[in-house]
Structures are given as C-alpha cells and as structure tokens.
mmCIF file of C-alpha atoms and ligand atoms in Angstrom:
data_model
loop_
_atom_site.group_PDB
_atom_site.id
_atom_site.type_symbol
_atom_site.label_atom_id
_atom_site.label_comp_id
_atom_site.label_asym_id
_atom_site.label_seq_id
_atom_site.Cartn_x
_atom_site.Cartn_y
_atom_site.Cartn_z
ATOM 1 C CA MET H 1 -161.982 135.371 44.163
ATOM 2 C CA GLU H 2 -163.557 134.426 40.828
ATOM 3 C CA ASN H 3 -161.700 137.131 38.914
ATOM 4 C CA ARG H 4 -158.422 135.508 39.913
ATOM 5 C CA LYS H 5 -156.646 133.010 37.753
ATOM 6 C CA PRO H 6 -157.563 129.347 38.291
ATOM 7 C CA VAL H 7 -154.487 127.397 39.360
ATOM 8 C CA VAL H 8 -155.940 123.945 40.004
ATOM 9 C CA GLU H 9 -159.063 122.582 38.346
ATOM 10 C CA LEU H 10 -160.691 119.233 38.939
ATOM 11 C CA GLN H 11 -163.229 118.374 36.267
ATOM 12 C CA ASN H 12 -165.576 115.413 36.784
ATOM 13 C CA VAL H 13 -162.949 113.526 38.742
ATOM 14 C CA LYS H 14 -163.962 110.011 39.705
ATOM 15 C CA LYS H 15 -161.991 107.451 41.674
ATOM 16 C CA SER H 16 -162.705 103.951 42.928
ATOM 17 C CA PHE H 17 -160.632 101.559 45.011
ATOM 18 C CA ASP H 18 -161.510 97.849 44.779
ATOM 19 C CA ASP H 19 -164.896 98.573 43.166
ATOM 20 C CA LYS H 20 -165.755 101.023 45.914
ATOM 21 C CA THR H 21 -166.470 104.526 44.658
ATOM 22 C CA ILE H 22 -164.396 106.962 46.704
ATOM 23 C CA LEU H 23 -164.791 110.176 44.695
ATOM 24 C CA LYS H 24 -168.118 110.419 42.898
ATOM 25 C CA ASN H 25 -167.753 113.385 40.564
ATOM 26 C CA ILE H 26 -165.539 116.113 41.897
ATOM 27 C CA ASN H 27 -165.631 119.536 40.254
ATOM 28 C CA LEU H 28 -163.533 122.182 41.911
ATOM 29 C CA THR H 29 -161.625 125.286 40.852
ATOM 30 C CA ILE H 30 -158.922 126.672 43.106
ATOM 31 C CA TYR H 31 -157.650 130.182 42.460
ATOM 32 C CA ASN H 32 -154.169 131.589 42.517
ATOM 33 C CA GLY H 33 -153.109 132.769 45.982
ATOM 34 C CA GLU H 34 -156.072 131.198 47.689
ATOM 35 C CA PHE H 35 -156.052 129.337 51.013
ATOM 36 C CA LEU H 36 -158.523 126.553 50.385
ATOM 37 C CA THR H 37 -159.429 123.807 52.833
ATOM 38 C CA LEU H 38 -160.941 120.407 52.172
ATOM 39 C CA LEU H 39 -162.990 119.638 55.266
ATOM 40 C CA GLY H 40 -164.895 116.472 56.021
ATOM 41 C CA PRO H 41 -165.089 113.413 58.234
ATOM 42 C CA SER H 42 -162.450 110.712 58.154
ATOM 43 C CA GLY H 43 -162.759 108.538 55.047
ATOM 44 C CA CYS H 44 -164.728 111.029 52.930
ATOM 45 C CA GLY H 45 -162.001 111.257 50.276
ATOM 46 C CA LYS H 46 -159.974 114.354 51.214
ATOM 47 C CA THR H 47 -156.548 112.727 51.027
ATOM 48 C CA THR H 48 -157.454 110.935 47.814
ATOM 49 C CA THR H 49 -158.431 114.283 46.266
ATOM 50 C CA LEU H 50 -155.121 115.794 47.368
ATOM 51 C CA ARG H 51 -153.144 112.816 46.055
ATOM 52 C CA ILE H 52 -154.870 113.109 42.686
ATOM 53 C CA ILE H 53 -153.857 116.778 42.503
ATOM 54 C CA ALA H 54 -150.298 115.861 43.537
ATOM 55 C CA GLY H 55 -150.127 112.994 41.055
ATOM 56 C CA PHE H 56 -149.538 110.203 43.584
ATOM 57 C CA GLU H 57 -152.887 108.764 42.574
ATOM 58 C CA SER H 58 -154.564 108.921 39.167
ATOM 59 C CA ALA H 59 -158.207 109.703 38.507
ATOM 60 C CA ASP H 60 -160.261 106.931 36.869
ATOM 61 C CA SER H 61 -161.876 109.606 34.715
ATOM 62 C CA GLY H 62 -162.032 113.373 34.513
ATOM 63 C CA ASN H 63 -159.346 116.017 34.176
ATOM 64 C CA VAL H 64 -156.783 117.447 36.532
ATOM 65 C CA ILE H 65 -155.636 120.832 35.289
ATOM 66 C CA ILE H 66 -152.790 122.785 36.843
ATOM 67 C CA ASN H 67 -151.959 126.250 35.613
ATOM 68 C CA GLY H 68 -154.026 125.689 32.495
ATOM 69 C CA GLU H 69 -152.365 122.406 31.546
ATOM 70 C CA ARG H 70 -153.959 118.955 31.752
ATOM 71 C CA VAL H 71 -151.595 117.016 34.020
ATOM 72 C CA ASN H 72 -153.301 113.616 34.284
ATOM 73 C CA ASP H 73 -150.279 111.937 32.706
ATOM 74 C CA ILE H 74 -147.597 114.162 34.183
ATOM 75 C CA PRO H 75 -145.586 112.765 37.121
ATOM 76 C CA PRO H 76 -145.766 114.405 40.576
ATOM 77 C CA ASN H 77 -142.355 116.076 40.430
ATOM 78 C CA LYS H 78 -143.238 117.910 37.211
ATOM 79 C CA ARG H 79 -146.537 119.409 38.391
ATOM 80 C CA GLY H 80 -145.292 122.416 40.344
ATOM 81 C CA VAL H 81 -147.112 121.240 43.454
ATOM 82 C CA HIS H 82 -145.525 120.027 46.685
ATOM 83 C CA THR H 83 -147.020 118.136 49.583
ATOM 84 C CA VAL H 84 -146.489 118.425 53.315
ATOM 85 C CA PHE H 85 -147.586 115.153 54.844
ATOM 86 C CA GLN H 86 -149.105 114.408 58.211
ATOM 87 C CA SER H 87 -146.040 112.379 59.150
ATOM 88 C CA TYR H 88 -143.302 114.856 58.407
ATOM 89 C CA ALA H 89 -141.180 112.173 56.721
ATOM 90 C CA LEU H 90 -137.898 113.885 57.604
ATOM 91 C CA PHE H 91 -134.592 112.084 57.122
ATOM 92 C CA PRO H 92 -133.588 111.312 60.729
ATOM 93 C CA HIS H 93 -129.841 111.153 60.117
ATOM 94 C CA MET H 94 -129.653 114.467 58.224
ATOM 95 C CA THR H 95 -129.412 117.959 59.652
ATOM 96 C CA VAL H 96 -132.231 120.439 59.190
ATOM 97 C CA TYR H 97 -130.166 122.151 56.501
ATOM 98 C CA ASN H 98 -129.602 118.940 54.570
ATOM 99 C CA ASN H 99 -133.222 117.855 54.931
ATOM 100 C CA VAL H 100 -134.259 121.079 53.252
ATOM 101 C CA ALA H 101 -131.440 121.031 50.685
ATOM 102 C CA PHE H 102 -131.949 117.401 49.705
ATOM 103 C CA GLY H 103 -134.409 117.907 46.859
ATOM 104 C CA LEU H 104 -132.369 120.713 45.348
ATOM 105 C CA LYS H 105 -129.199 118.586 45.442
ATOM 106 C CA MET H 106 -131.042 115.773 43.680
ATOM 107 C CA HIS H 107 -132.022 118.235 40.986
ATOM 108 C CA LYS H 108 -128.389 119.328 40.660
ATOM 109 C CA VAL H 109 -129.147 122.907 41.554
ATOM 110 C CA PRO H 110 -125.838 124.863 41.796
ATOM 111 C CA LYS H 111 -124.311 124.924 45.286
ATOM 112 C CA ASN H 112 -124.512 128.696 45.735
ATOM 113 C CA GLU H 113 -128.146 128.757 44.819
ATOM 114 C CA ILE H 114 -128.899 125.884 47.205
ATOM 115 C CA LYS H 115 -127.232 127.795 50.016
ATOM 116 C CA SER H 116 -129.160 130.996 49.405
ATOM 117 C CA ARG H 117 -132.499 129.274 48.911
ATOM 118 C CA VAL H 118 -132.194 127.033 51.975
ATOM 119 C CA THR H 119 -131.014 129.945 54.141
ATOM 120 C CA GLU H 120 -133.898 132.085 52.954
ATOM 121 C CA VAL H 121 -136.547 129.439 53.565
ATOM 122 C CA LEU H 122 -135.130 128.567 57.020
ATOM 123 C CA ARG H 123 -135.437 132.246 57.861
ATOM 124 C CA ILE H 124 -139.064 132.250 56.665
ATOM 125 C CA VAL H 125 -139.992 129.339 58.935
ATOM 126 C CA LYS H 126 -137.889 130.780 61.793
ATOM 127 C CA LEU H 127 -135.367 127.955 61.921
ATOM 128 C CA GLU H 128 -132.252 129.849 60.872
ATOM 129 C CA ASN H 129 -130.627 128.997 64.201
ATOM 130 C CA PHE H 130 -131.466 125.305 63.960
ATOM 131 C CA ALA H 131 -129.803 124.474 60.640
ATOM 132 C CA ASP H 132 -127.310 122.058 62.200
ATOM 133 C CA ARG H 133 -129.728 120.124 64.372
ATOM 134 C CA LYS H 134 -131.074 116.677 63.587
ATOM 135 C CA PRO H 135 -134.838 116.075 63.637
ATOM 136 C CA HIS H 136 -134.762 114.295 67.025
ATOM 137 C CA GLN H 137 -133.295 117.471 68.546
ATOM 138 C CA LEU H 138 -136.379 119.457 67.534
ATOM 139 C CA SER H 139 -139.850 119.888 68.999
ATOM 140 C CA GLY H 140 -142.895 118.680 67.086
ATOM 141 C CA GLY H 141 -143.651 122.212 65.915
ATOM 142 C CA GLN H 142 -140.087 122.695 64.705
ATOM 143 C CA GLN H 143 -140.156 119.391 62.835
ATOM 144 C CA GLN H 144 -143.350 120.570 61.206
ATOM 145 C CA ARG H 145 -141.568 123.738 60.088
ATOM 146 C CA VAL H 146 -138.731 121.702 58.567
ATOM 147 C CA ALA H 147 -141.289 119.745 56.557
ATOM 148 C CA LEU H 148 -142.789 123.044 55.451
ATOM 149 C CA ALA H 149 -139.384 124.480 54.561
ATOM 150 C CA ARG H 150 -138.578 121.399 52.519
ATOM 151 C CA ALA H 151 -141.680 121.975 50.406
ATOM 152 C CA LEU H 152 -141.295 125.756 50.166
ATOM 153 C CA VAL H 153 -137.687 125.607 49.006
ATOM 154 C CA ASN H 154 -138.964 124.242 45.699
ATOM 155 C CA LYS H 155 -140.934 127.455 45.132
ATOM 156 C CA PRO H 156 -144.120 125.517 44.472
ATOM 157 C CA LEU H 157 -147.031 126.981 42.595
ATOM 158 C CA VAL H 158 -149.314 125.153 45.007
ATOM 159 C CA LEU H 159 -148.611 123.708 48.429
ATOM 160 C CA LEU H 160 -150.695 120.722 49.483
ATOM 161 C CA LEU H 161 -150.967 120.105 53.220
ATOM 162 C CA ASP H 162 -152.533 116.902 54.495
ATOM 163 C CA GLU H 163 -153.537 117.327 58.159
ATOM 164 C CA PRO H 164 -150.153 118.948 58.772
ATOM 165 C CA LEU H 165 -150.920 119.947 62.357
ATOM 166 C CA SER H 166 -152.712 116.873 63.624
ATOM 167 C CA ALA H 167 -149.643 115.486 65.426
ATOM 168 C CA LEU H 168 -149.219 118.654 67.478
ATOM 169 C CA ASP H 169 -150.808 119.274 70.857
ATOM 170 C CA ALA H 170 -153.696 121.729 71.103
ATOM 171 C CA SER H 171 -151.874 124.931 72.070
ATOM 172 C CA LEU H 172 -148.985 124.425 69.642
ATOM 173 C CA ARG H 173 -151.512 123.643 66.980
ATOM 174 C CA LYS H 174 -153.293 126.974 67.462
ATOM 175 C CA GLY H 175 -149.971 128.801 67.192
ATOM 176 C CA MET H 176 -148.995 126.940 64.026
ATOM 177 C CA GLN H 177 -152.407 127.665 62.484
ATOM 178 C CA LYS H 178 -151.698 131.375 62.800
ATOM 179 C CA GLU H 179 -148.156 130.998 61.498
ATOM 180 C CA LEU H 180 -149.247 128.973 58.495
ATOM 181 C CA LYS H 181 -151.923 131.493 57.623
ATOM 182 C CA GLN H 182 -149.487 134.406 57.926
ATOM 183 C CA LEU H 183 -146.891 132.548 55.882
ATOM 184 C CA GLN H 184 -149.408 131.872 53.143
ATOM 185 C CA ARG H 185 -150.399 135.543 53.048
ATOM 186 C CA ALA H 186 -146.786 136.687 52.939
ATOM 187 C CA LEU H 187 -145.704 134.251 50.220
ATOM 188 C CA GLY H 188 -148.871 134.432 48.150
ATOM 189 C CA ILE H 189 -148.615 130.713 47.342
ATOM 190 C CA THR H 190 -151.846 128.767 46.867
ATOM 191 C CA PHE H 191 -152.395 126.458 49.848
ATOM 192 C CA ILE H 192 -154.711 123.472 49.750
ATOM 193 C CA LEU H 193 -155.154 122.134 53.257
ATOM 194 C CA VAL H 194 -156.872 118.943 54.307
ATOM 195 C CA THR H 195 -158.394 118.729 57.770
ATOM 196 C CA HIS H 196 -161.251 117.101 59.636
ATOM 197 C CA ASP H 197 -161.181 119.921 62.214
ATOM 198 C CA GLN H 198 -163.942 122.433 61.496
ATOM 199 C CA GLU H 199 -162.476 125.133 63.716
ATOM 200 C CA GLU H 200 -159.152 124.886 61.919
ATOM 201 C CA ALA H 201 -160.900 125.097 58.553
ATOM 202 C CA LEU H 202 -162.997 128.108 59.526
ATOM 203 C CA SER H 203 -160.164 130.061 61.088
ATOM 204 C CA MET H 204 -157.549 129.542 58.388
ATOM 205 C CA SER H 205 -159.259 129.427 55.013
ATOM 206 C CA ASP H 206 -160.371 131.849 52.354
ATOM 207 C CA ARG H 207 -162.743 129.128 51.170
ATOM 208 C CA VAL H 208 -163.855 125.849 52.657
ATOM 209 C CA VAL H 209 -164.921 122.808 50.652
ATOM 210 C CA VAL H 210 -167.089 120.540 52.780
ATOM 211 C CA MET H 211 -166.920 116.919 51.635
ATOM 212 C CA ASN H 212 -168.944 113.890 52.605
ATOM 213 C CA GLU H 213 -168.734 110.373 51.171
ATOM 214 C CA GLY H 214 -166.855 111.368 48.037
ATOM 215 C CA VAL H 215 -169.083 114.332 47.232
ATOM 216 C CA ILE H 216 -168.579 118.074 47.644
ATOM 217 C CA GLU H 217 -171.522 119.148 49.775
ATOM 218 C CA GLN H 218 -170.785 122.869 49.789
ATOM 219 C CA THR H 219 -168.080 125.354 48.848
ATOM 220 C CA GLY H 220 -167.945 128.823 50.327
ATOM 221 C CA THR H 221 -166.253 131.271 52.635
ATOM 222 C CA PRO H 222 -166.074 130.165 56.282
ATOM 223 C CA LYS H 223 -168.843 132.671 57.089
ATOM 224 C CA ASN H 224 -170.928 131.393 54.224
ATOM 225 C CA VAL H 225 -170.769 127.699 55.142
ATOM 226 C CA TYR H 226 -171.326 128.446 58.835
ATOM 227 C CA GLU H 227 -174.215 130.863 58.451
ATOM 228 C CA GLU H 228 -175.850 129.465 55.336
ATOM 229 C CA PRO H 229 -175.257 125.726 55.266
ATOM 230 C CA ASN H 230 -177.054 124.144 52.333
ATOM 231 C CA SER H 231 -177.592 120.777 53.980
ATOM 232 C CA VAL H 232 -178.180 119.260 57.381
ATOM 233 C CA PHE H 233 -174.837 117.504 57.005
ATOM 234 C CA VAL H 234 -172.876 120.735 56.480
ATOM 235 C CA ALA H 235 -174.740 122.496 59.294
ATOM 236 C CA GLY H 236 -173.980 119.673 61.712
ATOM 237 C CA PHE H 237 -170.379 119.200 60.657
ATOM 238 C CA ILE H 238 -169.491 122.891 60.921
ATOM 239 C CA GLY H 239 -170.527 123.248 64.537
ATOM 240 C CA ASP H 240 -173.427 122.529 66.845
ATOM 241 C CA ILE H 241 -176.893 122.915 65.412
ATOM 242 C CA ASN H 242 -180.512 122.450 66.447
ATOM 243 C CA ILE H 243 -182.676 120.839 63.806
ATOM 244 C CA LEU H 244 -186.386 121.501 64.225
ATOM 245 C CA ASN H 245 -189.283 120.232 62.141
ATOM 246 C CA GLY H 246 -191.575 122.744 60.530
ATOM 247 C CA GLU H 247 -194.552 123.023 58.209
ATOM 248 C CA VAL H 248 -195.471 126.050 56.093
ATOM 249 C CA LEU H 249 -198.861 127.542 57.022
ATOM 250 C CA GLY H 250 -198.774 130.809 55.104
ATOM 251 C CA LEU H 251 -196.625 132.805 52.708
ATOM 252 C CA GLY H 252 -195.681 136.423 53.215
ATOM 253 C CA ASP H 253 -193.240 139.052 52.058
ATOM 254 C CA GLY H 254 -189.725 137.820 52.806
ATOM 255 C CA GLY H 255 -190.899 135.000 54.976
ATOM 256 C CA ILE H 256 -193.432 132.418 56.006
ATOM 257 C CA SER H 257 -195.716 131.650 58.854
ATOM 258 C CA ALA H 258 -195.204 128.152 60.073
ATOM 259 C CA ARG H 259 -195.687 125.561 62.735
ATOM 260 C CA VAL H 260 -192.356 124.544 64.246
ATOM 261 C CA GLU H 261 -192.301 121.736 66.785
ATOM 262 C CA GLY H 262 -195.988 122.366 67.360
ATOM 263 C CA ARG H 263 -195.727 126.127 67.854
ATOM 264 C CA LEU H 264 -196.877 128.903 65.522
ATOM 265 C CA CYS H 265 -194.226 131.333 64.407
ATOM 266 C CA ALA H 266 -193.041 133.670 61.666
ATOM 267 C CA ILE H 267 -189.741 132.933 59.902
ATOM 268 C CA LYS H 268 -187.702 135.056 57.557
ATOM 269 C CA THR H 269 -186.555 133.105 54.516
ATOM 270 C CA LYS H 270 -185.881 133.610 50.835
ATOM 271 C CA LYS H 271 -186.445 129.934 50.033
ATOM 272 C CA SER H 272 -189.355 129.309 47.703
ATOM 273 C CA LEU H 273 -191.880 127.223 49.580
ATOM 274 C CA LYS H 274 -195.543 126.302 49.211
ATOM 275 C CA ILE H 275 -198.193 126.062 51.854
ATOM 276 C CA GLY H 276 -198.066 122.584 53.353
ATOM 277 C CA ASP H 277 -194.342 122.090 52.596
ATOM 278 C CA ARG H 278 -192.356 120.494 55.361
ATOM 279 C CA PHE H 279 -188.935 121.836 56.195
ATOM 280 C CA LYS H 280 -186.102 121.679 58.653
ATOM 281 C CA LEU H 281 -185.365 124.796 60.652
ATOM 282 C CA LEU H 282 -181.700 125.002 61.585
ATOM 283 C CA LEU H 283 -180.672 127.150 64.527
ATOM 284 C CA ARG H 284 -177.248 127.578 66.091
ATOM 285 C CA PRO H 285 -177.150 127.213 69.902
ATOM 286 C CA GLU H 286 -175.853 130.798 70.200
ATOM 287 C CA ASP H 287 -178.961 132.102 68.446
ATOM 288 C CA MET H 288 -181.383 130.451 70.890
ATOM 289 C CA ARG H 289 -182.925 132.578 73.642
ATOM 290 C CA ILE H 290 -184.288 131.125 76.846
ATOM 291 C CA GLU H 291 -186.897 133.123 78.712
ATOM 292 C CA LYS H 292 -188.950 132.802 81.841
ATOM 293 C CA LEU H 293 -192.221 131.100 81.056
ATOM 294 C CA SER H 294 -194.634 133.793 79.923
ATOM 295 C CA GLU H 295 -198.133 134.552 81.207
ATOM 296 C CA ASN H 296 -199.658 133.031 78.108
ATOM 297 C CA PRO H 297 -197.303 130.241 77.129
ATOM 298 C CA GLU H 298 -199.883 128.619 74.864
ATOM 299 C CA THR H 299 -200.260 131.634 72.591
ATOM 300 C CA ASP H 300 -196.985 133.543 72.597
ATOM 301 C CA GLY H 301 -195.418 131.459 69.861
ATOM 302 C CA LEU H 302 -192.407 130.373 71.824
ATOM 303 C CA MET H 303 -191.526 126.748 72.335
ATOM 304 C CA ILE H 304 -191.817 125.339 75.836
ATOM 305 C CA GLY H 305 -189.464 122.909 77.466
ATOM 306 C CA ASN H 306 -187.707 121.832 80.614
ATOM 307 C CA VAL H 307 -184.105 122.523 81.496
ATOM 308 C CA VAL H 308 -182.364 119.151 81.635
ATOM 309 C CA LEU H 309 -178.703 120.198 81.726
ATOM 310 C CA LYS H 310 -176.783 123.376 82.513
ATOM 311 C CA THR H 311 -173.080 123.588 81.705
ATOM 312 C CA TYR H 312 -170.991 126.538 82.801
ATOM 313 C CA LYS H 313 -168.412 127.211 80.072
ATOM 314 C CA GLY H 314 -166.822 130.425 81.266
ATOM 315 C CA ALA H 315 -167.837 132.756 78.480
ATOM 316 C CA THR H 316 -171.165 131.031 77.926
ATOM 317 C CA LEU H 317 -173.809 129.123 79.774
ATOM 318 C CA ASP H 318 -174.818 126.083 77.737
ATOM 319 C CA THR H 319 -178.239 124.675 78.400
ATOM 320 C CA LEU H 320 -180.016 121.596 77.161
ATOM 321 C CA ILE H 321 -183.784 121.821 77.058
ATOM 322 C CA ARG H 322 -186.245 119.053 76.364
ATOM 323 C CA LEU H 323 -189.377 120.146 74.543
ATOM 324 C CA GLN H 324 -192.699 118.604 75.423
ATOM 325 C CA ASN H 325 -192.520 116.392 72.338
ATOM 326 C CA GLY H 326 -189.119 115.050 73.422
ATOM 327 C CA THR H 327 -186.924 117.074 71.026
ATOM 328 C CA GLN H 328 -183.771 118.338 72.732
ATOM 329 C CA ILE H 329 -182.557 121.880 72.126
ATOM 330 C CA LYS H 330 -179.098 123.244 72.809
ATOM 331 C CA ALA H 331 -178.714 126.878 73.789
ATOM 332 C CA SER H 332 -175.435 128.658 74.328
ATOM 333 C CA GLU H 333 -175.818 132.104 75.839
ATOM 334 C CA PHE H 334 -173.133 134.675 76.486
ATOM 335 C CA PHE H 335 -173.219 136.228 79.902
ATOM 336 C CA ASP H 336 -174.287 139.861 79.737
ATOM 337 C CA GLU H 337 -176.681 142.203 81.510
ATOM 338 C CA GLU H 338 -179.637 140.696 79.714
ATOM 339 C CA TYR H 339 -179.195 137.353 81.442
ATOM 340 C CA GLU H 340 -178.088 138.472 84.851
ATOM 341 C CA ASP H 341 -181.610 138.743 86.163
ATOM 342 C CA PHE H 342 -182.634 135.299 85.029
ATOM 343 C CA ASP H 343 -180.827 132.158 85.981
ATOM 344 C CA TYR H 344 -183.100 129.219 85.343
ATOM 345 C CA ASN H 345 -182.991 126.135 87.478
ATOM 346 C CA MET H 346 -182.685 122.513 86.560
ATOM 347 C CA ASP H 347 -186.071 121.047 85.564
ATOM 348 C CA GLU H 348 -187.567 124.541 85.330
ATOM 349 C CA LYS H 349 -190.153 125.004 82.622
ATOM 350 C CA VAL H 350 -189.008 127.779 80.255
ATOM 351 C CA SER H 351 -189.869 129.421 76.953
ATOM 352 C CA ILE H 352 -187.417 129.110 74.081
ATOM 353 C CA GLY H 353 -187.209 131.428 71.129
ATOM 354 C CA TRP H 354 -184.454 132.467 68.773
ATOM 355 C CA VAL H 355 -182.896 135.578 67.341
ATOM 356 C CA SER H 356 -184.755 136.277 64.146
ATOM 357 C CA GLY H 357 -182.675 136.545 60.990
ATOM 358 C CA TRP H 358 -180.164 133.752 61.640
ATOM 359 C CA GLU H 359 -182.422 130.792 61.008
ATOM 360 C CA VAL H 360 -181.781 128.537 58.041
ATOM 361 C CA VAL H 361 -184.709 126.867 56.316
ATOM 362 C CA LEU H 362 -184.070 123.656 54.382
ATOM 363 C CA PRO H 363 -187.042 122.199 52.522
ATOM 364 C CA ASP H 364 -187.485 118.496 53.256
ATOM 365 C CA GLU H 365 -186.362 116.490 50.246
ATOM 366 C CA GLY H 366 -189.105 114.552 48.526
ATOM 367 C CA ALA H 367 -191.781 116.246 50.608
HETATM 368 N N1 ADP U 1 -154.870 102.962 48.178
HETATM 369 C C1 ADP U 1 -156.102 102.674 48.636
HETATM 370 N N2 ADP U 1 -156.632 101.431 48.439
HETATM 371 C C2 ADP U 1 -157.882 101.131 48.871
HETATM 372 N N3 ADP U 1 -158.682 101.998 49.527
HETATM 373 C C3 ADP U 1 -158.215 103.234 49.750
HETATM 374 C C4 ADP U 1 -156.906 103.641 49.321
HETATM 375 N N4 ADP U 1 -156.717 104.932 49.675
HETATM 376 C C5 ADP U 1 -157.855 105.313 50.304
HETATM 377 N N5 ADP U 1 -158.756 104.310 50.343
HETATM 378 C C6 ADP U 1 -160.109 104.390 50.908
HETATM 379 O O1 ADP U 1 -160.738 105.518 50.369
HETATM 380 C C7 ADP U 1 -161.562 106.176 51.323
HETATM 381 C C8 ADP U 1 -161.191 107.624 51.413
HETATM 382 O O2 ADP U 1 -159.898 107.714 51.942
HETATM 383 P P1 ADP U 1 -159.168 109.105 52.144
HETATM 384 O O3 ADP U 1 -159.168 109.855 50.881
HETATM 385 O O4 ADP U 1 -157.851 108.798 52.772
HETATM 386 O O5 ADP U 1 -160.132 109.806 53.192
HETATM 387 P P2 ADP U 1 -159.882 111.049 54.173
HETATM 388 O O6 ADP U 1 -158.556 111.637 53.839
HETATM 389 O O7 ADP U 1 -161.022 111.975 53.905
HETATM 390 O O8 ADP U 1 -159.938 110.504 55.554
HETATM 391 C C9 ADP U 1 -161.385 105.391 52.608
HETATM 392 O O9 ADP U 1 -162.475 104.511 52.734
HETATM 393 C C10 ADP U 1 -160.084 104.637 52.400
HETATM 394 O O10 ADP U 1 -160.087 103.449 53.114
HETATM 395 MG MG1 MG U 2 -156.845 111.808 55.045
#
C-alpha cells in the first residue's frame, strides 16, 4: 500500500469543541484506491475526523492535504471528496433520477452529460429500473443506493461514508457490505468508511484505523489489528479477548518462561522483556483449549478452573471457566473430532491451555 500515491493526509490535526479536546493529534495517510475504515466506540471522534476531511469542520491546527494540496481553507465542494451520510438526506419530493441529477444541475452541467452520467451511475448501483420512483417508494437498502449514486455521480476522488449502513437491518446490512466492497473495487475510488461495528470494519477494509478518545490507537490490515493488537483497548474492541496477568521468569530464544495466573509456562514472543517484568497475555477465545483434568494438574503447566457456563452456538461451543483465583476465561471451540470424546459438564474441574503461537504479550506500562 505504501508505494501508492497518498490521496488524503492528516498532519497533526487537533480539534476541540467547547474547550474539550476531541482530536488530540491525528496523523494519518490514506492511499489512492484504498478502502480505509475508521473504527472506534461512539464519541471517539470518527465523524469529526471525516468532517474535517470533507471540510464541514475545520481543524484547530494541523494540515489537511488532499491530492497533494493543503485544503484547510478550501470549501467542501471544491475538495473532490463527497460524503454519504448516515441519514441518507434524500429530497423526498424528487424522483430517484432527480435526486441523483440535482448536484449536476446546480453546477450547470450540460443536459446530455447529466443524462449519461446519471444513467450510468444508476446502473452501477442497480437502480436503473427505479429512476422514476420517489424515496418513499423504495426500501431502506435502495434509498441507501440512491445516496451512494448521488455521491458517485460527482466522480469523487474520495468517498466518505459515515455509518452508511447503520439504519439497515442485519441481513440487508451484510448484503450491502458486500456490494459496497465490490463497488469500491470496481470503481477504484478511495473509500473512507466510519463505523463502530468491528465485524463490518474487518470484513470490508484494506486497512483499519482503530480510534479511542481522539487518538489513533492502531492502524493496520484487518488481520494485523486482530492478530497483533498493540493495546488492550484494540484487542478488546476488535473481538472477544482473555487478558491474563503474567510475570517473566526466564528469557530464551524466541520466547520467555513465565508465570501466568499462577501457572508456569513457556510463551513465544518477540517483545523485549526482562526477568521480573509484568505483562498482559492476550488470548482469543478460539485459541483456548479445554482439556480433561490431567493426572498431575499441579505440574503440567495448564491453568485449572471450573466450568461455569456452556453456550451452544451452532458452529462453536462457548465455555466460561472460572480459574481458582477468580479470573474468568472465555473459550470458543469449533466442533470437530478432537472434541467429540470430551464434553465437559457444568462445574467440572478442567485444565485450560492455549494454542501456542497466537498469544500476544503486552508489557505492563510503568512496570
Ligand atoms: N459540533 C459539535 N459541538 C460540540 N461537540 C461536538 C460537536 N461535534 C461533535 N462533538 C463531540 O465530539 C465528540 C466526538 O464526536 P464524533 O466525532 O461525532 O464521534 P463518533 O463519530 O466517533 O461517535 C463527542 O463527544 C461529541 O459530543
Ligand atoms: Mg459518528
């Protein structure tokens, strides 16, 4: 991605509202043709970031650069970016055709050109047969497509999408996610999507920017942020995670020996640690392995706990286990031959290990 041309750059962007700092110091480069998602909890500053790129909001300091040009003082309609809002903001009294044509008419684009561009974009969003309908005669998904068409007809350099699917029901939403992704691929336009839905972010994006309280916590591919989160926040926001407490006992080649939740174990890690360092060990529920209590539970290195909840999920069996020290561990195991011969009971005492190689070690700050 880095050898591509930057299309949007935010340099040291800061923004406050009423003395409250909303964006602390945002630095972000978005590349041409990329599908980038801003992901984070409600109120973390995603929409504000998008509005600063669009020009609806101005940064208190820092630079906004689009296509190599500093645009801080350039109005929204001259930036080559277009926004699809959460509320589609369609004109209710106008037909689909006129909703899409409206901006072009305002810009006095010749009639013939308007016709060909609107027809083309309605074909792209699969609404060519709905040109004469009014918004209230359309489904939510179709209204969403009109909003998309209205932005695309301007041939934007960058399309900004602020939670564009959040008004749709779950199954329609999944379908539109696929369509949007395919559309972006086909058109090659840079998409910047805002969402608080981690699954949506992971499944649609080339890169995900995880934000929290006005700060970018991590930027990376979906695989990267899921498998190698660089903070407890990112790990927890991008899915379920177990957070265990550990202490380094010894250093070895490509790993450490450690005490984790009271048990001795070996952990692979490239993090530089010293003996005595405390750390957090992050483990995804799907990487946990529950086993029948062994003959020598005190020395086999596995953690010991009691099954406190079993949830049948179809493809997986999700289990909650309480360790002797009170820590709760979530395990999510796929049904396969390996597990057929062992179905643990509620309250049963079991051993818990994990698949080596997937653990993430985060040194405790200030320790
Ligand atoms: N125009 C505004 N005036 C005052 N506060 C605002 C304004 N816009 C956003 N905020 C505040 O900024 C914070 C971030 O908002 P926003 O960027 O919309 O978050 P997100 O999109 O991540 O949910 C929120 O606390 C919100 O209340
Ligand atoms: Mg928002």
